[in-house]
Amino acid sequence: MYSDAHIKMLISEDQLKTRVREMAEQLTRDYQEKELVVVAILKGALVFCSDLIRHIALPLEMEVLGVSSYTSGTETTGEVRLSFDLTKPLAGKHLLLVEDIVDTGLTVDFLINTFQARKPASIRICALLQKPARKRVHVPIDYVGFVVEDHFLVGYGLDYAERYRNLPFIGALKVV
Ligand code: 5GP
């Protein structure tokens, strides 16, 4: 059990639904006639990605990818590693990496560098949230759901110590 007393709702369930559908419609237009592989980055992007793909009206493959960014508390140390790799070759395919949130940009930067070596036809990034205030490296984010301020966010896949992923909205957590 937990109390939601310290979570302030920032993006409602309805706002998420509307925006996710718009993003999927854009992706449907952009990936016509292309061999699309949608990659959900575990665990945070799982909820977003599962809603997103259900509105992409194209044949596609879905993969999952495990990435660990070492953290101390709510802060990233900047080190990233692959903890679970894709199961299929990427050569010639159009890769769409789906992230929950781009914060410092280090995770996405690492993934672009890692996957470029596998010679996909293209790599694009689709992030539900982007927190520009904390950017440390510049990475092009092709599709962004919402630009957010510098709060620690939970819900709709995002956790704090593995909790709150199942909240249907995005909220700011106040750690007390
Ligand atoms: P980056 O490498 O861009 O700094 O961070 C990417 C990862 O850090 C995200 O995929 C997410 O797992 C985690 N992260 C960054 N900001 C937040 C946040 O506000 N809340 C949560 N729960 N995770 C975050």
PDB file of C-alpha atoms and ligand atoms in Angstrom:
ATOM      1  CA  MET A   1       0.000   0.000   0.000  1.00  0.00           C
ATOM      2  CA  TYR A   2       1.083   3.555  -0.608  1.00  0.00           C
ATOM      3  CA  SER A   3      -0.412   6.944  -0.144  1.00  0.00           C
ATOM      4  CA  ASP A   4      -0.633   9.291  -3.153  1.00  0.00           C
ATOM      5  CA  ALA A   5      -0.429  12.301  -0.860  1.00  0.00           C
ATOM      6  CA  HIS A   6       2.962  13.295  -2.263  1.00  0.00           C
ATOM      7  CA  ILE A   7       2.150  12.879  -5.958  1.00  0.00           C
ATOM      8  CA  LYS A   8       0.883  15.886  -7.862  1.00  0.00           C
ATOM      9  CA  MET A   9      -0.847  15.043 -11.120  1.00  0.00           C
ATOM     10  CA  LEU A  10       0.750  16.824 -14.091  1.00  0.00           C
ATOM     11  CA  ILE A  11      -0.577  14.956 -17.143  1.00  0.00           C
ATOM     12  CA  SER A  12      -3.989  13.339 -16.919  1.00  0.00           C
ATOM     13  CA  GLU A  13      -5.066  10.003 -18.321  1.00  0.00           C
ATOM     14  CA  ASP A  14      -7.153  11.781 -20.981  1.00  0.00           C
ATOM     15  CA  GLN A  15      -4.258  14.014 -22.031  1.00  0.00           C
ATOM     16  CA  LEU A  16      -2.035  10.941 -22.364  1.00  0.00           C
ATOM     17  CA  LYS A  17      -4.613   9.112 -24.465  1.00  0.00           C
ATOM     18  CA  THR A  18      -5.070  12.024 -26.851  1.00  0.00           C
ATOM     19  CA  ARG A  19      -1.355  12.702 -27.307  1.00  0.00           C
ATOM     20  CA  VAL A  20      -0.385   9.037 -27.685  1.00  0.00           C
ATOM     21  CA  ARG A  21      -2.999   8.645 -30.397  1.00  0.00           C
ATOM     22  CA  GLU A  22      -1.695  11.757 -32.217  1.00  0.00           C
ATOM     23  CA  MET A  23       1.865  10.435 -32.063  1.00  0.00           C
ATOM     24  CA  ALA A  24       0.759   7.067 -33.437  1.00  0.00           C
ATOM     25  CA  GLU A  25      -1.070   8.772 -36.302  1.00  0.00           C
ATOM     26  CA  GLN A  26       2.086  10.734 -37.146  1.00  0.00           C
ATOM     27  CA  LEU A  27       4.144   7.512 -37.062  1.00  0.00           C
ATOM     28  CA  THR A  28       1.593   5.797 -39.301  1.00  0.00           C
ATOM     29  CA  ARG A  29       2.074   8.570 -41.866  1.00  0.00           C
ATOM     30  CA  ASP A  30       5.885   8.609 -41.579  1.00  0.00           C
ATOM     31  CA  TYR A  31       6.511   4.864 -41.807  1.00  0.00           C
ATOM     32  CA  GLN A  32       4.303   3.962 -44.782  1.00  0.00           C
ATOM     33  CA  GLU A  33       5.924   1.195 -46.887  1.00  0.00           C
ATOM     34  CA  LYS A  34       8.818   0.849 -44.408  1.00  0.00           C
ATOM     35  CA  GLU A  35       9.931  -2.158 -42.420  1.00  0.00           C
ATOM     36  CA  LEU A  36       9.358  -0.800 -38.928  1.00  0.00           C
ATOM     37  CA  VAL A  37      10.800  -2.255 -35.724  1.00  0.00           C
ATOM     38  CA  VAL A  38       9.433  -0.566 -32.605  1.00  0.00           C
ATOM     39  CA  VAL A  39      11.664  -1.058 -29.577  1.00  0.00           C
ATOM     40  CA  ALA A  40      10.312  -0.458 -26.080  1.00  0.00           C
ATOM     41  CA  ILE A  41      13.040   0.420 -23.634  1.00  0.00           C
ATOM     42  CA  LEU A  42      12.402  -1.464 -20.409  1.00  0.00           C
ATOM     43  CA  LYS A  43      10.853  -1.017 -18.073  1.00  0.00           C
ATOM     44  CA  GLY A  44       9.643   2.577 -18.155  1.00  0.00           C
ATOM     45  CA  ALA A  45       8.499   2.730 -21.797  1.00  0.00           C
ATOM     46  CA  LEU A  46       6.445  -0.446 -21.680  1.00  0.00           C
ATOM     47  CA  VAL A  47       3.112   1.173 -20.816  1.00  0.00           C
ATOM     48  CA  PHE A  48       3.545   4.013 -23.329  1.00  0.00           C
ATOM     49  CA  CYS A  49       4.745   1.681 -26.079  1.00  0.00           C
ATOM     50  CA  SER A  50       1.938  -0.799 -25.630  1.00  0.00           C
ATOM     51  CA  ASP A  51      -0.629   2.004 -25.996  1.00  0.00           C
ATOM     52  CA  LEU A  52       1.288   3.581 -28.900  1.00  0.00           C
ATOM     53  CA  ILE A  53       1.572   0.498 -31.111  1.00  0.00           C
ATOM     54  CA  ARG A  54      -2.137  -0.213 -30.835  1.00  0.00           C
ATOM     55  CA  HIS A  55      -2.774   3.007 -32.748  1.00  0.00           C
ATOM     56  CA  ILE A  56      -0.066   2.557 -35.382  1.00  0.00           C
ATOM     57  CA  ALA A  57      -1.952   1.263 -38.395  1.00  0.00           C
ATOM     58  CA  LEU A  58       0.976  -0.481 -40.076  1.00  0.00           C
ATOM     59  CA  PRO A  59       2.561  -3.920 -40.039  1.00  0.00           C
ATOM     60  CA  LEU A  60       5.411  -3.698 -37.511  1.00  0.00           C
ATOM     61  CA  GLU A  61       7.638  -5.757 -35.276  1.00  0.00           C
ATOM     62  CA  MET A  62       7.959  -5.028 -31.587  1.00  0.00           C
ATOM     63  CA  GLU A  63      11.067  -5.702 -29.536  1.00  0.00           C
ATOM     64  CA  VAL A  64      12.100  -4.882 -25.991  1.00  0.00           C
ATOM     65  CA  LEU A  65      15.456  -3.669 -24.816  1.00  0.00           C
ATOM     66  CA  GLY A  66      16.900  -3.554 -21.325  1.00  0.00           C
ATOM     67  CA  VAL A  67      19.015  -0.575 -20.354  1.00  0.00           C
ATOM     68  CA  SER A  68      20.368   0.243 -16.942  1.00  0.00           C
ATOM     69  CA  SER A  69      21.436   3.714 -16.019  1.00  0.00           C
ATOM     70  CA  TYR A  70      23.200   3.636 -12.726  1.00  0.00           C
ATOM     71  CA  THR A  71      21.511   5.874 -10.246  1.00  0.00           C
ATOM     72  CA  SER A  72      22.064   7.127  -6.779  1.00  0.00           C
ATOM     73  CA  GLY A  73      18.641   8.042  -5.399  1.00  0.00           C
ATOM     74  CA  THR A  74      16.864   9.920  -8.180  1.00  0.00           C
ATOM     75  CA  GLU A  75      20.081  11.044  -9.938  1.00  0.00           C
ATOM     76  CA  THR A  76      21.784   9.296 -12.858  1.00  0.00           C
ATOM     77  CA  THR A  77      25.533   8.777 -12.591  1.00  0.00           C
ATOM     78  CA  GLY A  78      25.830   9.033 -16.371  1.00  0.00           C
ATOM     79  CA  GLU A  79      26.871   5.408 -16.942  1.00  0.00           C
ATOM     80  CA  VAL A  80      24.633   3.327 -19.183  1.00  0.00           C
ATOM     81  CA  ARG A  81      24.765  -0.355 -20.124  1.00  0.00           C
ATOM     82  CA  LEU A  82      22.683  -2.801 -22.163  1.00  0.00           C
ATOM     83  CA  SER A  83      21.157  -5.406 -19.867  1.00  0.00           C
ATOM     84  CA  PHE A  84      18.898  -7.138 -22.403  1.00  0.00           C
ATOM     85  CA  ASP A  85      19.589  -7.012 -26.138  1.00  0.00           C
ATOM     86  CA  LEU A  86      17.348  -7.263 -29.210  1.00  0.00           C
ATOM     87  CA  THR A  87      16.704 -10.749 -30.516  1.00  0.00           C
ATOM     88  CA  LYS A  88      16.866 -10.059 -34.275  1.00  0.00           C
ATOM     89  CA  PRO A  89      19.277  -8.404 -36.729  1.00  0.00           C
ATOM     90  CA  LEU A  90      18.494  -4.793 -37.611  1.00  0.00           C
ATOM     91  CA  ALA A  91      20.209  -4.480 -40.985  1.00  0.00           C
ATOM     92  CA  GLY A  92      17.981  -2.651 -43.458  1.00  0.00           C
ATOM     93  CA  LYS A  93      15.149  -2.098 -40.987  1.00  0.00           C
ATOM     94  CA  HIS A  94      13.737   1.164 -39.670  1.00  0.00           C
ATOM     95  CA  LEU A  95      14.346   1.297 -35.944  1.00  0.00           C
ATOM     96  CA  LEU A  96      12.115   3.364 -33.667  1.00  0.00           C
ATOM     97  CA  LEU A  97      13.428   3.525 -30.099  1.00  0.00           C
ATOM     98  CA  VAL A  98      10.613   4.273 -27.676  1.00  0.00           C
ATOM     99  CA  GLU A  99      11.645   5.939 -24.418  1.00  0.00           C
ATOM    100  CA  ASP A 100       9.568   7.012 -21.452  1.00  0.00           C
ATOM    101  CA  ILE A 101      11.576  10.171 -20.763  1.00  0.00           C
ATOM    102  CA  VAL A 102      14.685  11.846 -22.096  1.00  0.00           C
ATOM    103  CA  ASP A 103      16.414  13.550 -19.210  1.00  0.00           C
ATOM    104  CA  THR A 104      20.189  14.035 -19.564  1.00  0.00           C
ATOM    105  CA  GLY A 105      20.074  12.382 -23.022  1.00  0.00           C
ATOM    106  CA  LEU A 106      22.845   9.926 -22.085  1.00  0.00           C
ATOM    107  CA  THR A 107      20.707   6.796 -22.531  1.00  0.00           C
ATOM    108  CA  VAL A 108      19.497   7.758 -25.991  1.00  0.00           C
ATOM    109  CA  ASP A 109      22.979   8.872 -27.017  1.00  0.00           C
ATOM    110  CA  PHE A 110      24.385   5.503 -25.933  1.00  0.00           C
ATOM    111  CA  LEU A 111      21.654   3.594 -27.793  1.00  0.00           C
ATOM    112  CA  ILE A 112      22.068   5.533 -31.043  1.00  0.00           C
ATOM    113  CA  ASN A 113      25.820   4.868 -30.979  1.00  0.00           C
ATOM    114  CA  THR A 114      25.298   1.186 -30.142  1.00  0.00           C
ATOM    115  CA  PHE A 115      22.709   0.500 -32.827  1.00  0.00           C
ATOM    116  CA  GLN A 116      24.273   2.517 -35.638  1.00  0.00           C
ATOM    117  CA  ALA A 117      26.929  -0.199 -35.875  1.00  0.00           C
ATOM    118  CA  ARG A 118      24.206  -2.723 -36.789  1.00  0.00           C
ATOM    119  CA  LYS A 119      23.380  -0.834 -39.994  1.00  0.00           C
ATOM    120  CA  PRO A 120      19.627  -0.222 -39.710  1.00  0.00           C
ATOM    121  CA  ALA A 121      18.026   1.775 -42.548  1.00  0.00           C
ATOM    122  CA  SER A 122      17.222   4.510 -40.005  1.00  0.00           C
ATOM    123  CA  ILE A 123      17.115   5.173 -36.264  1.00  0.00           C
ATOM    124  CA  ARG A 124      14.588   7.539 -34.740  1.00  0.00           C
ATOM    125  CA  ILE A 125      13.674   8.321 -31.177  1.00  0.00           C
ATOM    126  CA  CYS A 126      10.142   8.587 -29.834  1.00  0.00           C
ATOM    127  CA  ALA A 127       9.907   9.818 -26.252  1.00  0.00           C
ATOM    128  CA  LEU A 128       6.755  10.403 -24.272  1.00  0.00           C
ATOM    129  CA  LEU A 129       8.454  13.068 -22.153  1.00  0.00           C
ATOM    130  CA  GLN A 130      11.436  15.370 -22.501  1.00  0.00           C
ATOM    131  CA  LYS A 131      13.029  17.333 -19.670  1.00  0.00           C
ATOM    132  CA  PRO A 132      15.209  19.939 -21.411  1.00  0.00           C
ATOM    133  CA  ALA A 133      16.399  21.543 -18.161  1.00  0.00           C
ATOM    134  CA  ARG A 134      18.700  18.604 -17.408  1.00  0.00           C
ATOM    135  CA  LYS A 135      20.123  17.988 -20.876  1.00  0.00           C
ATOM    136  CA  ARG A 136      23.812  16.950 -20.817  1.00  0.00           C
ATOM    137  CA  VAL A 137      24.272  15.751 -24.406  1.00  0.00           C
ATOM    138  CA  HIS A 138      22.464  16.895 -27.518  1.00  0.00           C
ATOM    139  CA  VAL A 139      20.463  14.127 -29.141  1.00  0.00           C
ATOM    140  CA  PRO A 140      17.773  14.646 -31.745  1.00  0.00           C
ATOM    141  CA  ILE A 141      14.415  13.442 -30.418  1.00  0.00           C
ATOM    142  CA  ASP A 142      12.198  12.900 -33.447  1.00  0.00           C
ATOM    143  CA  TYR A 143       8.861  12.491 -31.667  1.00  0.00           C
ATOM    144  CA  VAL A 144       8.108  14.062 -28.271  1.00  0.00           C
ATOM    145  CA  GLY A 145       4.834  13.680 -26.383  1.00  0.00           C
ATOM    146  CA  PHE A 146       5.206  16.392 -23.758  1.00  0.00           C
ATOM    147  CA  VAL A 147       8.002  18.755 -22.749  1.00  0.00           C
ATOM    148  CA  VAL A 148       8.122  18.823 -18.946  1.00  0.00           C
ATOM    149  CA  GLU A 149       9.766  20.826 -16.221  1.00  0.00           C
ATOM    150  CA  ASP A 150      12.416  19.513 -13.893  1.00  0.00           C
ATOM    151  CA  HIS A 151      10.400  17.326 -11.506  1.00  0.00           C
ATOM    152  CA  PHE A 152      10.892  13.674 -10.663  1.00  0.00           C
ATOM    153  CA  LEU A 153       7.990  12.030 -12.488  1.00  0.00           C
ATOM    154  CA  VAL A 154       6.149   8.801 -11.815  1.00  0.00           C
ATOM    155  CA  GLY A 155       3.230   6.884 -13.303  1.00  0.00           C
ATOM    156  CA  TYR A 156       2.299   5.508 -16.745  1.00  0.00           C
ATOM    157  CA  GLY A 157       5.365   3.253 -16.622  1.00  0.00           C
ATOM    158  CA  LEU A 158       7.689   5.534 -14.659  1.00  0.00           C
ATOM    159  CA  ASP A 159       8.722   4.368 -11.217  1.00  0.00           C
ATOM    160  CA  TYR A 160      10.265   5.455  -8.003  1.00  0.00           C
ATOM    161  CA  ALA A 161      11.987   2.449  -6.413  1.00  0.00           C
ATOM    162  CA  GLU A 162       9.830   0.185  -8.658  1.00  0.00           C
ATOM    163  CA  ARG A 163       6.578   1.699  -7.442  1.00  0.00           C
ATOM    164  CA  TYR A 164       3.929   3.832  -9.157  1.00  0.00           C
ATOM    165  CA  ARG A 165       4.408   2.367 -12.675  1.00  0.00           C
ATOM    166  CA  ASN A 166       0.730   1.414 -12.704  1.00  0.00           C
ATOM    167  CA  LEU A 167      -0.641   4.909 -12.118  1.00  0.00           C
ATOM    168  CA  PRO A 168      -2.743   5.851 -15.182  1.00  0.00           C
ATOM    169  CA  PHE A 169      -1.464   9.468 -15.146  1.00  0.00           C
ATOM    170  CA  ILE A 170       1.921  11.200 -14.880  1.00  0.00           C
ATOM    171  CA  GLY A 171       2.617  12.891 -11.582  1.00  0.00           C
ATOM    172  CA  ALA A 172       5.461  14.708  -9.861  1.00  0.00           C
ATOM    173  CA  LEU A 173       6.767  12.887  -6.820  1.00  0.00           C
ATOM    174  CA  LYS A 174       7.751  14.778  -3.752  1.00  0.00           C
ATOM    175  CA  VAL A 175      10.100  12.575  -1.765  1.00  0.00           C
ATOM    176  CA  VAL A 176       9.687  13.256   1.934  1.00  0.00           C
TER     177      VAL A 176
HETATM  178  P1  5GP B   1      18.722   9.985 -19.334  1.00  0.00           P
HETATM  179  O1  5GP B   1      19.740   8.973 -19.763  1.00  0.00           O
HETATM  180  O2  5GP B   1      18.118  10.757 -20.492  1.00  0.00           O
HETATM  181  O3  5GP B   1      19.254  10.893 -18.272  1.00  0.00           O
HETATM  182  O4  5GP B   1      17.583   9.244 -18.573  1.00  0.00           O
HETATM  183  C1  5GP B   1      16.787   8.302 -19.107  1.00  0.00           C
HETATM  184  C2  5GP B   1      16.172   7.428 -18.044  1.00  0.00           C
HETATM  185  O5  5GP B   1      16.262   7.969 -16.709  1.00  0.00           O
HETATM  186  C3  5GP B   1      14.704   7.285 -18.320  1.00  0.00           C
HETATM  187  O6  5GP B   1      14.454   6.282 -19.273  1.00  0.00           O
HETATM  188  C4  5GP B   1      14.157   6.953 -16.942  1.00  0.00           C
HETATM  189  O7  5GP B   1      14.275   5.586 -16.707  1.00  0.00           O
HETATM  190  C5  5GP B   1      15.069   7.714 -15.990  1.00  0.00           C
HETATM  191  N1  5GP B   1      14.450   8.995 -15.614  1.00  0.00           N
HETATM  192  C6  5GP B   1      14.816  10.235 -15.992  1.00  0.00           C
HETATM  193  N2  5GP B   1      14.008  11.167 -15.444  1.00  0.00           N
HETATM  194  C7  5GP B   1      13.088  10.488 -14.723  1.00  0.00           C
HETATM  195  C8  5GP B   1      11.957  10.892 -13.935  1.00  0.00           C
HETATM  196  O8  5GP B   1      11.604  12.060 -13.770  1.00  0.00           O
HETATM  197  N3  5GP B   1      11.258   9.883 -13.335  1.00  0.00           N
HETATM  198  C9  5GP B   1      11.585   8.569 -13.478  1.00  0.00           C
HETATM  199  N4  5GP B   1      10.828   7.677 -12.866  1.00  0.00           N
HETATM  200  N5  5GP B   1      12.632   8.159 -14.215  1.00  0.00           N
HETATM  201  C10 5GP B   1      13.370   9.107 -14.839  1.00  0.00           C
END
